PDB file of C-alpha atoms and ligand atoms in Angstrom:
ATOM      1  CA  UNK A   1       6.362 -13.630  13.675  1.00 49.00           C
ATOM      2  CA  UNK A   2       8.042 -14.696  10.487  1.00 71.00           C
ATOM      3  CA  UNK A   3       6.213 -14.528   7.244  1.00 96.00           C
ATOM      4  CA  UNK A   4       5.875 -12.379   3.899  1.00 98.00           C
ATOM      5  CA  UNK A   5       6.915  -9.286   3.188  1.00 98.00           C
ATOM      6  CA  UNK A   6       7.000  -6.206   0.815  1.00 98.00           C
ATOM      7  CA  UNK A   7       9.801  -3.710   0.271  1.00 98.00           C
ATOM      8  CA  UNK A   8       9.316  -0.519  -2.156  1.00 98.00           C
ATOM      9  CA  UNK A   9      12.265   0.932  -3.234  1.00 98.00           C
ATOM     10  CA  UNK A  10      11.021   4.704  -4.286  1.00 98.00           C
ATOM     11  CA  UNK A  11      14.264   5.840  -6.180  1.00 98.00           C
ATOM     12  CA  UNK A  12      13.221   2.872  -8.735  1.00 98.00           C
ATOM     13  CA  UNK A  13       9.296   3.304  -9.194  1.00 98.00           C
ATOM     14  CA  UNK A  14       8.558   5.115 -12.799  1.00 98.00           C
ATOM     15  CA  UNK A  15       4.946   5.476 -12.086  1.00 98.00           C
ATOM     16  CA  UNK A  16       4.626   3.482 -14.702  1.00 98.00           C
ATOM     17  CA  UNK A  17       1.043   1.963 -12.763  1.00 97.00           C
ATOM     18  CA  UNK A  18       1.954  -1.941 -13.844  1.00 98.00           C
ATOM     19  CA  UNK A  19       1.055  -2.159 -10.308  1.00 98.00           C
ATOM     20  CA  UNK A  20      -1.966  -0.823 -10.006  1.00 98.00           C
ATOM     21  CA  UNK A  21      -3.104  -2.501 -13.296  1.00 97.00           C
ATOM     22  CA  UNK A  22      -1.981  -6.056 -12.163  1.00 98.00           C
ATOM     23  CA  UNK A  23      -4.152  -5.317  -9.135  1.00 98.00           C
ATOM     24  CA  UNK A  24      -6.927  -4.544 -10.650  1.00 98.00           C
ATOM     25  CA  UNK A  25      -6.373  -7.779 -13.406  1.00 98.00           C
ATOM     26  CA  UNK A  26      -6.411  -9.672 -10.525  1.00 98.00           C
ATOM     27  CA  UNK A  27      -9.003  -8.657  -8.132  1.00 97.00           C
ATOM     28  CA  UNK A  28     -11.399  -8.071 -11.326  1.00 97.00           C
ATOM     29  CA  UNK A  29     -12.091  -4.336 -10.904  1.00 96.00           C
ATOM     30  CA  UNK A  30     -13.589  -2.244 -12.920  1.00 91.00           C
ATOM     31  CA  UNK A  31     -12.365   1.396 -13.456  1.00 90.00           C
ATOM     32  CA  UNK A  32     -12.673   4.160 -11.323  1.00 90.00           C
ATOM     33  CA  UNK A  33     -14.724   6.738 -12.915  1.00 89.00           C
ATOM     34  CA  UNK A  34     -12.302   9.979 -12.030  1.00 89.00           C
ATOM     35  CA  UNK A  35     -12.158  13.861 -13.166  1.00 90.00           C
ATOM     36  CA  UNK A  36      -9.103  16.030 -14.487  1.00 91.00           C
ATOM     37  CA  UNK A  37      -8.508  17.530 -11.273  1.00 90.00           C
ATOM     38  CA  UNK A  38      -4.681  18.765 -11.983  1.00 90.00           C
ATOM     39  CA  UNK A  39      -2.686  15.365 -11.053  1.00 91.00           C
ATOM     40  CA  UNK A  40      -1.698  12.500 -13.300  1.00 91.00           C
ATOM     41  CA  UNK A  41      -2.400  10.204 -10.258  1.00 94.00           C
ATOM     42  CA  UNK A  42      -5.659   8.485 -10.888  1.00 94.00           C
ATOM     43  CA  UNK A  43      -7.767   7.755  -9.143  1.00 95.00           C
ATOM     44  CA  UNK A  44      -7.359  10.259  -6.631  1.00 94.00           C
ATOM     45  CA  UNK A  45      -7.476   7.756  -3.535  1.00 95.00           C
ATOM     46  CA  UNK A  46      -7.872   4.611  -2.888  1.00 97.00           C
ATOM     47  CA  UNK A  47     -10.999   3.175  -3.329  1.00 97.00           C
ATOM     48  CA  UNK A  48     -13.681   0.285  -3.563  1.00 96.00           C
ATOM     49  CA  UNK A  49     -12.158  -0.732  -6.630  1.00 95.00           C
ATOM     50  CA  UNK A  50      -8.678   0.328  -6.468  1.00 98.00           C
ATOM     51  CA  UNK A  51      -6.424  -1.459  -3.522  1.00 98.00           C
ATOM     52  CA  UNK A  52      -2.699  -0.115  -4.570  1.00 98.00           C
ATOM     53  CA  UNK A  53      -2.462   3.146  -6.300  1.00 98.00           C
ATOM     54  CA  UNK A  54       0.436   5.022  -7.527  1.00 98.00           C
ATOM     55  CA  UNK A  55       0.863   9.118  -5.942  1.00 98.00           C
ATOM     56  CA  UNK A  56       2.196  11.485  -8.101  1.00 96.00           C
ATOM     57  CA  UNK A  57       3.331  13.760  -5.646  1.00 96.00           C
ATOM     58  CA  UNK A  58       5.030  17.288  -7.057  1.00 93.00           C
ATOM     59  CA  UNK A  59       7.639  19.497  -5.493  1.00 93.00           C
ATOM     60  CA  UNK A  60       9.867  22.546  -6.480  1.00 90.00           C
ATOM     61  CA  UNK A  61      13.617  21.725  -7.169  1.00 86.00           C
ATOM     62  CA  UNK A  62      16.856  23.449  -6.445  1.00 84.00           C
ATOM     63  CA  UNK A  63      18.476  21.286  -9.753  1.00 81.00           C
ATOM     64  CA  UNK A  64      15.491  21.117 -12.279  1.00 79.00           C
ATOM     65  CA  UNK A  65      12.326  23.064 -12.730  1.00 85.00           C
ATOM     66  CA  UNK A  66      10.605  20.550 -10.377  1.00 90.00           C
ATOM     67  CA  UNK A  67      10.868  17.199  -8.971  1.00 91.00           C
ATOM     68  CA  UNK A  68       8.358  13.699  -8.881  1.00 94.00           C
ATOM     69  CA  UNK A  69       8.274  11.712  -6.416  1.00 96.00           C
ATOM     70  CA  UNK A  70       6.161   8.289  -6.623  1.00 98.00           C
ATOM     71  CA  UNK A  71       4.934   6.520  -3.860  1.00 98.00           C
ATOM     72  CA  UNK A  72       2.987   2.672  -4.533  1.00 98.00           C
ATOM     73  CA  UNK A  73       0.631   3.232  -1.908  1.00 98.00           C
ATOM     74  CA  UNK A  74      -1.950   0.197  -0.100  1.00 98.00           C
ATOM     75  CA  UNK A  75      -2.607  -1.408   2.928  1.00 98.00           C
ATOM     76  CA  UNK A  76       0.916  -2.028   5.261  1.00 98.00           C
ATOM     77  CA  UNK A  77       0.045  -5.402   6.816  1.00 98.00           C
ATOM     78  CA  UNK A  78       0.724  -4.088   9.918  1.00 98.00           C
ATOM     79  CA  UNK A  79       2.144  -6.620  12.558  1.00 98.00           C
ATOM     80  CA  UNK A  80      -0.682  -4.953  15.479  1.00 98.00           C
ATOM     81  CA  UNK A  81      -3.224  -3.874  12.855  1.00 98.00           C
ATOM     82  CA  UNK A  82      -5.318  -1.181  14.539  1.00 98.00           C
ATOM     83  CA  UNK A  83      -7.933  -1.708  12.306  1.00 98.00           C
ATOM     84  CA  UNK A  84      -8.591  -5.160  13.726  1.00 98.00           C
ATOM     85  CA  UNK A  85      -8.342  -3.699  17.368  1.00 98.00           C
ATOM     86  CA  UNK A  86     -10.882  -1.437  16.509  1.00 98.00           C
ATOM     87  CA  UNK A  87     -13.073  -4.072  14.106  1.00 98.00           C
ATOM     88  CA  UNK A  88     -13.142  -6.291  17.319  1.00 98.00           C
ATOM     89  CA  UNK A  89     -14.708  -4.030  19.692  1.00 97.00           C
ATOM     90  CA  UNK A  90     -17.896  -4.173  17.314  1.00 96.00           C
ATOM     91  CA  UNK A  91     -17.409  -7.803  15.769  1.00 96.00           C
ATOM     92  CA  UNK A  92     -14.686  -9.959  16.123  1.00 96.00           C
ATOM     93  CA  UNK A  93     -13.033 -11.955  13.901  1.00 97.00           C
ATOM     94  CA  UNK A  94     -14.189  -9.423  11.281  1.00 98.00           C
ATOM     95  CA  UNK A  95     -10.736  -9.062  10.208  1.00 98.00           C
ATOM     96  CA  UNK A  96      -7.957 -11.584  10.179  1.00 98.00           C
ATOM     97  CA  UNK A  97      -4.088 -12.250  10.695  1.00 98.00           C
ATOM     98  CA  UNK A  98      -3.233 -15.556   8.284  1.00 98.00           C
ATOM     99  CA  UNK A  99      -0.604 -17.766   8.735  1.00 97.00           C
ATOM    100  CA  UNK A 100       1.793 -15.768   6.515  1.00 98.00           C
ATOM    101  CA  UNK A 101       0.623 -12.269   7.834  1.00 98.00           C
ATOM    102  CA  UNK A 102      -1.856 -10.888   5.582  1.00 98.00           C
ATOM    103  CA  UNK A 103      -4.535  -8.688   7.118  1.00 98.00           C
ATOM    104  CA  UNK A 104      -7.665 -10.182   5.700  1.00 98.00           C
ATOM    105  CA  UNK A 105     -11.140  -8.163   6.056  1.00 98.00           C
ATOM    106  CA  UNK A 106     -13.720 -10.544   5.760  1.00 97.00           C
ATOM    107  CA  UNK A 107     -17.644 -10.846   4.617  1.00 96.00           C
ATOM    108  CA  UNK A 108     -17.846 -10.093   7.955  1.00 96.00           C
ATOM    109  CA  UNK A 109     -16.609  -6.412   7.545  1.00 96.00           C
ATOM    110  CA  UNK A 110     -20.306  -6.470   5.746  1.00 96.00           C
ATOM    111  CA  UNK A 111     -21.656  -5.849   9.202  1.00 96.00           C
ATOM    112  CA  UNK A 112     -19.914  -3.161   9.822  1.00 96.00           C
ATOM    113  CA  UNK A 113     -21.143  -0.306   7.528  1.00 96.00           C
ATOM    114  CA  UNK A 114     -21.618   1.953  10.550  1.00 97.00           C
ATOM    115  CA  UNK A 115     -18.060   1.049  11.645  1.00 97.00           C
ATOM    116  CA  UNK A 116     -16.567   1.579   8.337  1.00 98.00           C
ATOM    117  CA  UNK A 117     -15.367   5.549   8.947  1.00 98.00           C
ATOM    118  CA  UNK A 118     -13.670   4.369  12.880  1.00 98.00           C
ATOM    119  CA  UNK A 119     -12.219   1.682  11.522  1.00 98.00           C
ATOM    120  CA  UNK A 120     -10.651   3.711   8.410  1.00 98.00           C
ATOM    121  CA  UNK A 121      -9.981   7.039  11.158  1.00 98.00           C
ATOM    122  CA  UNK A 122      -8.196   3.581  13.202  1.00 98.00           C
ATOM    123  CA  UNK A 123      -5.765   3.247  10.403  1.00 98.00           C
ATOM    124  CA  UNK A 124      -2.447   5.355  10.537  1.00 97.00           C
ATOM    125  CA  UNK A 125      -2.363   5.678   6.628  1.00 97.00           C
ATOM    126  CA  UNK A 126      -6.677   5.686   6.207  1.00 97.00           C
ATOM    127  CA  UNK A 127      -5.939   2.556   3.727  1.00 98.00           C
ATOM    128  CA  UNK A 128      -9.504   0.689   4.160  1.00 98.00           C
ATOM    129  CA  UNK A 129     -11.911   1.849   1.529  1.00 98.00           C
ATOM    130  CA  UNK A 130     -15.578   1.091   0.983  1.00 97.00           C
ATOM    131  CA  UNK A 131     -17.077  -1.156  -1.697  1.00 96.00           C
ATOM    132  CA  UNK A 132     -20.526   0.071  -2.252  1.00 93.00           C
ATOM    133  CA  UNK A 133     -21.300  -3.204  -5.143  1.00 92.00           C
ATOM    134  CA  UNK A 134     -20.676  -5.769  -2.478  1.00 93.00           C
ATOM    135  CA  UNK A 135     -21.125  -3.631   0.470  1.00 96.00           C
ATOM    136  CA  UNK A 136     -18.257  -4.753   2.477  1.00 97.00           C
ATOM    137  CA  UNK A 137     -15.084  -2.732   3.848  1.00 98.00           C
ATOM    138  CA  UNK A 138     -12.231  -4.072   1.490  1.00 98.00           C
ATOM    139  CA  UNK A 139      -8.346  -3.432   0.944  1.00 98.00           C
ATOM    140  CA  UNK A 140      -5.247  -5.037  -0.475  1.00 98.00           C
ATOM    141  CA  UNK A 141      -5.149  -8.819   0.741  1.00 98.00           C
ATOM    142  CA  UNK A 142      -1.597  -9.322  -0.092  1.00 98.00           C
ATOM    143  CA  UNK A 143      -2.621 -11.572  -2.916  1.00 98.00           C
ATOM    144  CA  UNK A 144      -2.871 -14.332  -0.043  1.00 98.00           C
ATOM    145  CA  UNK A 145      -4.944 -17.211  -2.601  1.00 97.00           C
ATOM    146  CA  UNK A 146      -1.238 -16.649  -4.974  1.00 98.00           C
ATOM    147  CA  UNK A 147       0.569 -16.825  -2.022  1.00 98.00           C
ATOM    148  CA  UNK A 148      -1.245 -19.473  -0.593  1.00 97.00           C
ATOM    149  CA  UNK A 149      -0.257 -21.744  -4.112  1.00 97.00           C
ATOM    150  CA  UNK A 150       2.941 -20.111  -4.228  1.00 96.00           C
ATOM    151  CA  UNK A 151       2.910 -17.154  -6.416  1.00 97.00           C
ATOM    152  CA  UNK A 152       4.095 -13.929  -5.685  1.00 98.00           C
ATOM    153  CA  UNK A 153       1.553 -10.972  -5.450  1.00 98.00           C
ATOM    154  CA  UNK A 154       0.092  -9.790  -8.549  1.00 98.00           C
ATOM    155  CA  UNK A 155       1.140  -6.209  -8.424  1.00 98.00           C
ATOM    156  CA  UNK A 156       5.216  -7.395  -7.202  1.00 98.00           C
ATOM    157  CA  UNK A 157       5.489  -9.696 -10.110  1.00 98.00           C
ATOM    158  CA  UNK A 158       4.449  -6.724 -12.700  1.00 98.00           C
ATOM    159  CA  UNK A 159       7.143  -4.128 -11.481  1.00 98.00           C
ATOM    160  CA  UNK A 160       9.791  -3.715 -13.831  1.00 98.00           C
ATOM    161  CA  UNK A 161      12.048  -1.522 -12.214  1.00 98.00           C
ATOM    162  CA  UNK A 162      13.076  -3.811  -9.068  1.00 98.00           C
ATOM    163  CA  UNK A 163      10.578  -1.035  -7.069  1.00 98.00           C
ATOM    164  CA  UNK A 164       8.011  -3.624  -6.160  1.00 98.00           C
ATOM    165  CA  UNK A 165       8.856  -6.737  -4.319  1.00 98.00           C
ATOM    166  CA  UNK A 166       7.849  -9.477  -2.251  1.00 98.00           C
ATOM    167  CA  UNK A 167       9.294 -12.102  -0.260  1.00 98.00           C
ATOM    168  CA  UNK A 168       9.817 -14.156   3.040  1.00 98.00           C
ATOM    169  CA  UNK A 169      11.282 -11.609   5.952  1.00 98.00           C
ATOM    170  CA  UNK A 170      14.899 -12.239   6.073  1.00 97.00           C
ATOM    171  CA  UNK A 171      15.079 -11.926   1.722  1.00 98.00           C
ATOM    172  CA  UNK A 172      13.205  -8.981   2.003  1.00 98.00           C
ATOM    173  CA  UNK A 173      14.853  -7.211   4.910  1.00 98.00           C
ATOM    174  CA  UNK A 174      18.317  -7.796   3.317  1.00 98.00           C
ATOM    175  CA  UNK A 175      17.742  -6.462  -0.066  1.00 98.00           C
ATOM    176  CA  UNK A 176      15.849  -3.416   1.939  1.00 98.00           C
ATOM    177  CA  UNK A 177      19.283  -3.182   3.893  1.00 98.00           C
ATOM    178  CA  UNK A 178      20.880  -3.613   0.599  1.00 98.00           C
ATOM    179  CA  UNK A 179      19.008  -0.652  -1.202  1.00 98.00           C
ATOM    180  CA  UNK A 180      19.590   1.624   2.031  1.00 98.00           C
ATOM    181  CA  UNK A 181      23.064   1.068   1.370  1.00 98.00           C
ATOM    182  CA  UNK A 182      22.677   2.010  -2.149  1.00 98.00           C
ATOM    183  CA  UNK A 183      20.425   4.853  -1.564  1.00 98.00           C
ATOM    184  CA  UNK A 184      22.803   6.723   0.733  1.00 97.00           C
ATOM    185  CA  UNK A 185      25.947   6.329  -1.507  1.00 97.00           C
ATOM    186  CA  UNK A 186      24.195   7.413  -4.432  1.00 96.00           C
ATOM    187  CA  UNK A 187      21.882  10.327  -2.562  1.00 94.00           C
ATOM    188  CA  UNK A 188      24.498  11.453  -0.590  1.00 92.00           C
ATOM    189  CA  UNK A 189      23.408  10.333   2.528  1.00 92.00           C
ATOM    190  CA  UNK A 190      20.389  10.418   2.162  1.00 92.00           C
ATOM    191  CA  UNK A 191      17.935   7.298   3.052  1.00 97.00           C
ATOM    192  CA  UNK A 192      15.622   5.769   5.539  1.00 97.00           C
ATOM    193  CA  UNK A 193      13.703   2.670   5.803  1.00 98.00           C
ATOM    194  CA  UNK A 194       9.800   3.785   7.052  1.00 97.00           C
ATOM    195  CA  UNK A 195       8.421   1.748  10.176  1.00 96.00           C
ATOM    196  CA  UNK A 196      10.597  -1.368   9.836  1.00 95.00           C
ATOM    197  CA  UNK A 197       9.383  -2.975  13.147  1.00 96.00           C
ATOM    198  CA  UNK A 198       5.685  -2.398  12.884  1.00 98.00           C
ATOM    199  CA  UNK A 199       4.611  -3.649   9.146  1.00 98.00           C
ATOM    200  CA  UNK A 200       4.976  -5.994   6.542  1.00 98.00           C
ATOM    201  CA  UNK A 201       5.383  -3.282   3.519  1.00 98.00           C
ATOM    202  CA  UNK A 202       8.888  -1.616   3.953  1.00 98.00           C
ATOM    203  CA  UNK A 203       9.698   1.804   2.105  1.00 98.00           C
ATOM    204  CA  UNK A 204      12.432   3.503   1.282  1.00 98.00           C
ATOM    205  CA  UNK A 205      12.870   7.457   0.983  1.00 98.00           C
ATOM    206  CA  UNK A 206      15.337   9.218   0.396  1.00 97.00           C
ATOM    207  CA  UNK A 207      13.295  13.127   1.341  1.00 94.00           C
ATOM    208  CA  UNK A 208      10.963  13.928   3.959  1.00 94.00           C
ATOM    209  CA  UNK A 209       7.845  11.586   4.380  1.00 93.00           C
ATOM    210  CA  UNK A 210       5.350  14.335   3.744  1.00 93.00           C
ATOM    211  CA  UNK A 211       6.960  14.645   0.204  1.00 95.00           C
ATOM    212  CA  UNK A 212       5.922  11.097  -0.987  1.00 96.00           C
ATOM    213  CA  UNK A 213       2.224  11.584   0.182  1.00 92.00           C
ATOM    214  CA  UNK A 214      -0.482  13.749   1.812  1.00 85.00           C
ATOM    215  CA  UNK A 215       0.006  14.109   5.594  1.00 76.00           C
ATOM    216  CA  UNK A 216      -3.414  13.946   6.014  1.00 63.00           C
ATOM    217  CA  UNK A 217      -5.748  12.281   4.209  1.00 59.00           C
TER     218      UNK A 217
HETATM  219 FE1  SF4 B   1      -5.095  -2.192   8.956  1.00 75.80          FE
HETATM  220 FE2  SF4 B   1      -4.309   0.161   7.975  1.00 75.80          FE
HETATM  221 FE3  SF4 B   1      -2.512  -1.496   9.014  1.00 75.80          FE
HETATM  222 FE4  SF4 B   1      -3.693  -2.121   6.708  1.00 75.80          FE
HETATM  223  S1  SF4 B   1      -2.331  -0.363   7.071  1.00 75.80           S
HETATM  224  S2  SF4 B   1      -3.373  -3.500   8.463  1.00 75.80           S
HETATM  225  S3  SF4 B   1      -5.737  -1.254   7.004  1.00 75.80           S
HETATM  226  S4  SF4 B   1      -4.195  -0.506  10.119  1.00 75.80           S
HETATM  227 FE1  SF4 B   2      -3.465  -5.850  -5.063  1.00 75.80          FE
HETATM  228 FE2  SF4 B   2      -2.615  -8.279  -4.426  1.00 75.80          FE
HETATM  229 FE3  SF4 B   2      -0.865  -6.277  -4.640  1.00 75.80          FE
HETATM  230 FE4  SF4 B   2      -2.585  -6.307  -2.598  1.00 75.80          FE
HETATM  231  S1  SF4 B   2      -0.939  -7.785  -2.979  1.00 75.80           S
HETATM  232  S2  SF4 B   2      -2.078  -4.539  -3.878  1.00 75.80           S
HETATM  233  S3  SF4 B   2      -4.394  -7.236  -3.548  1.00 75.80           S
HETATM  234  S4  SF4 B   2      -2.127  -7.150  -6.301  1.00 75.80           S
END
């Protein structure tokens, strides 16, 4: 299936958060209350009001005194979401596929309080969050009313580093391509593109996944 796409280039993100700001514009969320808990990534998680959040993930260098690596993190759009597989056992049509791709959770997911903690345990990356003021399982939407009249996704069209973007499939996959080719000149080697056949948000390393997030979360 054709349709829309993200790529994240890593070796350009800044942490600089436009993204998860231009989310939260967007979706009209209010702050996360949060506590100085050692970590300039804040919130700690995703959550009911946060549906893209920037990890600040710290490791020991050989070159400098340590090293950052950022990682734009929200739901991948996955091509067989296993979220819906497991949202239909209990309801179905609780969670959608549109025209264009985007894994929509419905009002429906408001049924499915009990489900809420299979359905995120379903998830390979734990993405779906609750929201306690509306009492429904929510995520990213991938912007899909912009998209529908279209715009580009809120939090794409705030990078400013070329980290963040968004596209049709074939744009997308070639400037990932394009980037990978980069990468490894520049990195010596070094670069991968993460699940390219099963999900609509592509990433691109250049270490070990478990650097650019928490193996388990
Ligand atoms: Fe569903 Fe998780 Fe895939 Fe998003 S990343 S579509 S929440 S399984
Ligand atoms: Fe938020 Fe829209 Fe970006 Fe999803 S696509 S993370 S809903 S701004």
């Amino acid at each position: 299936m054709a349709g829309k796409y993200f790529f994240v280039d890593t070796t350009r993100c800044t942490a600089c958060r436009g993204c998860q700001i231009a989310c939260k514009n967007w979706n009209k969320q209010r702050a996360s209350k949060t506590t100085q808990y050692g970590s300039y990534q804040n919130p700690s998680d995703l959550d009911g009001n946060t549906f893209r959040l920037v990890r600040f993930m710290e490791h020991p260098s050989k070159q400098n005194s340590m090293v950052w690596y950022f990682f734009t993190e929200a739901c991948r759009h996955c091509l067989k979401p296993a979220c819906q597989k497991k949202a239909d056992q209990i309801k179905k049509g609780a969670i959608v596929v549109n025209d264009f791709g985007a894994v929509l959770f419905t009002k429906e997911t408001k049924e499915l309080e009990k489900a809420f903690k299979a359905i995120k345990q379903a998830c390979p990356w734990s993405i779906p969050t609750w929201n306690k003021k509306d009492r429904q399982i929510v995520k990213c939407h991938m912007c899909h009313d912009r998209v529908a009249a279209g715009l580009p996704t809120s939090c794409s069209k705030a990078c400013p580093t070329g980290a963040l973007n968004f596209g049709e499939e074939a744009a997308i996959k070639k400037l990932a391509n394009e980037r990978l080719a980069a990468a490894k000149k520049k990195f010596g080697g070094k670069g991968e593109i993460l699940d390219l056949d099963d999900v609509r948000v592509l990433y691109l390393i250049i270490d070990e996944q478990s650097k650019y997030r928490p193996v388990a979360i």
